[in-house]
Structure formats: structure tokens, C-alpha cells
């Protein structure tokens, strides 16, 4: 595959193949944002039990624990364009099923959970292939610019446009946001299928088990990345422990309607977008280690505050701060992985990192449902904030030593 650069009289430009991927990302992100807002709203129309609501969220993220490692090896072995468009097409079929069942009122928590698991499994393959294909269609001098465009359009679609649209459509008809998401998957698949294929050299791949083991060993032997992966696992566990019942906190405790809930999610995205715009400047000014530690400490404090929010305005402001520091933390840690891991190992190491970092999300979702059921809808956030603070205090000496040794 020829790298995606068009020459001009002044500077190289991203050309058609990249922009096709960009459009697919934007369209898919709007559908994903609508889906993310509509699923918890659908769940609370089926049951008011926070434990059952948490099951759907747990099922969505369970594939990251079970399938991350084989998916990472799969992406290195097969045509990435084919993996991307086929995974999107399967997701279109699954979401269409949700839309049809929801329209006729025949969907329950078990069916919704199974379908959420299927969507999550496809997302692992799609995300891995999309991350790996970018260097194939973008020249190295333009990678930073291309990644920036991708992150921006994904944030705008999934966090700004999608959630309020999904909430609005849900208020009009329960099935409509899922129908829109299915259409976005189908259109994205059509765009991706037309991407040029890279002619890959025939090479002898090691057995799947061997390839996975190489990624595991590489991460296990790197003290900084190992510590960050474990800390990410704790943080995502705590994040889902709090967030799994956010829809109930917003609609039942703070009495927001479906439109207000969508606007709350969109407001929270403001922080994420600002974080993406200014995080690089923060890191350049204060350094990676202070930025990382500040983001993690702020994240813990904010979670305690979310649980104590007296109204939706305070809740939205704290969610915005939370989005900002999560983006800052993500930028720092992604850069550290890219610098520390050879490119030929990056896919497999990333899959191990994601398994450790995201694999505990299902358990966090279930724990959040249990805590909310036992102690009230406000309780999960302070519990999660305290756990995050304790984990940071334990990991801080290792992080400081490891980052100074880099």
C-alpha cells in the first residue's frame, strides 16, 4: 500500500485514503455516542435495579479481558482493512437487532447484555486494526497530524454530537438511536471497504501462543509500563464502579430527563476536548511525570466530589474536569509506550496493556451496581475516588523512580 501523502508546492498533504478513514471514524463516532447515551436509558426502562443495569455495562467491556490478546495477534496476521470493515458490518447487524427488539418491546437485560458483549468483541478487533493501519496509509512526517485529526473527530462525534442526539432520538422513539447507530456502522463499513490494501510480504508467523507470550514478556519486564498498566487497571475498575450508575444518579437523584442526561454527557466531553488541545503544552511545560501525577491525583479528588454533587451543574463541571485529566493521563502514557516499545512489538504489547488496563472494567461495573444497591446511588463515586487515591500513593514511588530512569 502506498503511504497516503499528496505533494504540493509547499508541504505534503493527507490524501484521499486517509480522509476516507477520517470520515468513517467521524460517522461511526456519532453513532457510538448516540448508542452510549441510549443503552443506559433503555436499561433503566427495563429495570430500576442498579445491579442489573451494571450487568449490561460489564458485558460491553468483558471482551477486553477475554479477547484482547488473541485480537492483538490477529491484527498482525491478517488484512487490516478487511478486519475493520467486516467488524463494522457485524456491529451494524447486532445493533439492528437491538433496534428491532426495542421497537417491539421484546428486549430484556440478558439479551441486551449478550448483544453488548458481541459489540465489544467487534470493537476490539476494529480498534486494534485501525490503530495499526494508520502508519500504512500516512507518511511518518504526517502521523502526528493524522492522529490529531482522528482524535478530534472521534471526540466530537462520540462525546459532543452523539450523546445529545441519542437522548433526543430515544425520547422520540426508543428504537431510533439504535437504528441510527446501525446505519452509521453500515456506512462506515462501506467507506472502509474501499481503502487500498497494503501488499504484505509473506512471512512465517510464530504460533499464536508464542506471539502472545512475547508481548506478555515484553510488558512484564518493563517496570514503568508494567506499573502504568496495573495502575490503569485499578483506575478503570474504579471509573466504571462510579460511572455504571451515572444514569441513575442523574435521572433519579438529580431528576434530569433524557435530554438533560444527553446534555450532561456532552458537557463532560468539553473537558476531554480541551484536554486534547492543551495537554501537549502542559507536558512540554511541566514535564511528563508532574503532569501524570497531577492528573491521577485530580482524578481521585474529582470522583469523591461527583458523589457529593448537589445539582446537575456541579456534576457536569466535575465530569468536565474528569474528562480533562483522563485525556492528559492518556496522552502521557501513550507517548511513553510509543517511546519504550519497538514498532514490531507495539501491537502485541498494546493488547496486553489494554487487557490489564481495561480487563477489570466488567468487575468495576458489577461492583458499582452492588455498592449502589447497598449504600445508595451516590456511594460508588466516593468509594472509587478513595480507592484511586490509595492506589496512587502505593504506585507513586515506583513511578517516580522508573520515569527518572527513562
mmCIF file of N, CA, C and O in Angstrom, residues 17 28 67 112 194 227 271 273 278:
data_model
loop_
_atom_site.group_PDB
_atom_site.id
_atom_site.type_symbol
_atom_site.label_atom_id
_atom_site.label_comp_id
_atom_site.label_asym_id
_atom_site.label_seq_id
_atom_site.Cartn_x
_atom_site.Cartn_y
_atom_site.Cartn_z
ATOM 1 N N UNK A 17 -7.169 8.429 0.717
ATOM 2 C CA UNK A 17 -7.330 7.232 1.548
ATOM 3 C C UNK A 17 -7.446 7.591 3.027
ATOM 4 O O UNK A 17 -8.285 7.053 3.754
ATOM 5 N N UNK A 28 -18.936 6.859 12.362
ATOM 6 C CA UNK A 28 -19.066 5.807 13.359
ATOM 7 C C UNK A 28 -19.108 6.382 14.770
ATOM 8 O O UNK A 28 -19.853 5.900 15.638
ATOM 9 N N UNK A 67 -10.582 -11.281 25.229
ATOM 10 C CA UNK A 67 -10.210 -11.384 23.815
ATOM 11 C C UNK A 67 -9.085 -10.462 23.375
ATOM 12 O O UNK A 67 -8.666 -10.521 22.218
ATOM 13 N N UNK A 112 -29.872 -7.906 25.992
ATOM 14 C CA UNK A 112 -29.092 -6.679 25.826
ATOM 15 C C UNK A 112 -27.637 -6.909 26.210
ATOM 16 O O UNK A 112 -26.716 -6.409 25.543
ATOM 17 N N UNK A 194 -13.402 0.333 0.840
ATOM 18 C CA UNK A 194 -12.770 0.900 -0.350
ATOM 19 C C UNK A 194 -11.344 1.391 -0.093
ATOM 20 O O UNK A 194 -10.698 1.909 -1.008
ATOM 21 N N UNK A 227 3.935 -1.004 35.715
ATOM 22 C CA UNK A 227 3.287 -0.241 36.786
ATOM 23 C C UNK A 227 2.128 0.575 36.251
ATOM 24 O O UNK A 227 1.050 0.635 36.856
ATOM 25 N N UNK A 271 -14.445 18.896 28.636
ATOM 26 C CA UNK A 271 -13.160 18.701 29.296
ATOM 27 C C UNK A 271 -12.229 17.820 28.488
ATOM 28 O O UNK A 271 -11.027 18.090 28.385
ATOM 29 N N UNK A 273 -12.183 17.400 25.228
ATOM 30 C CA UNK A 273 -11.703 18.126 24.051
ATOM 31 C C UNK A 273 -10.633 19.142 24.431
ATOM 32 O O UNK A 273 -9.592 19.246 23.767
ATOM 33 N N UNK A 278 -4.743 21.030 24.792
ATOM 34 C CA UNK A 278 -3.688 21.692 25.577
ATOM 35 C C UNK A 278 -2.760 20.739 26.322
ATOM 36 O O UNK A 278 -1.779 21.184 26.915
#
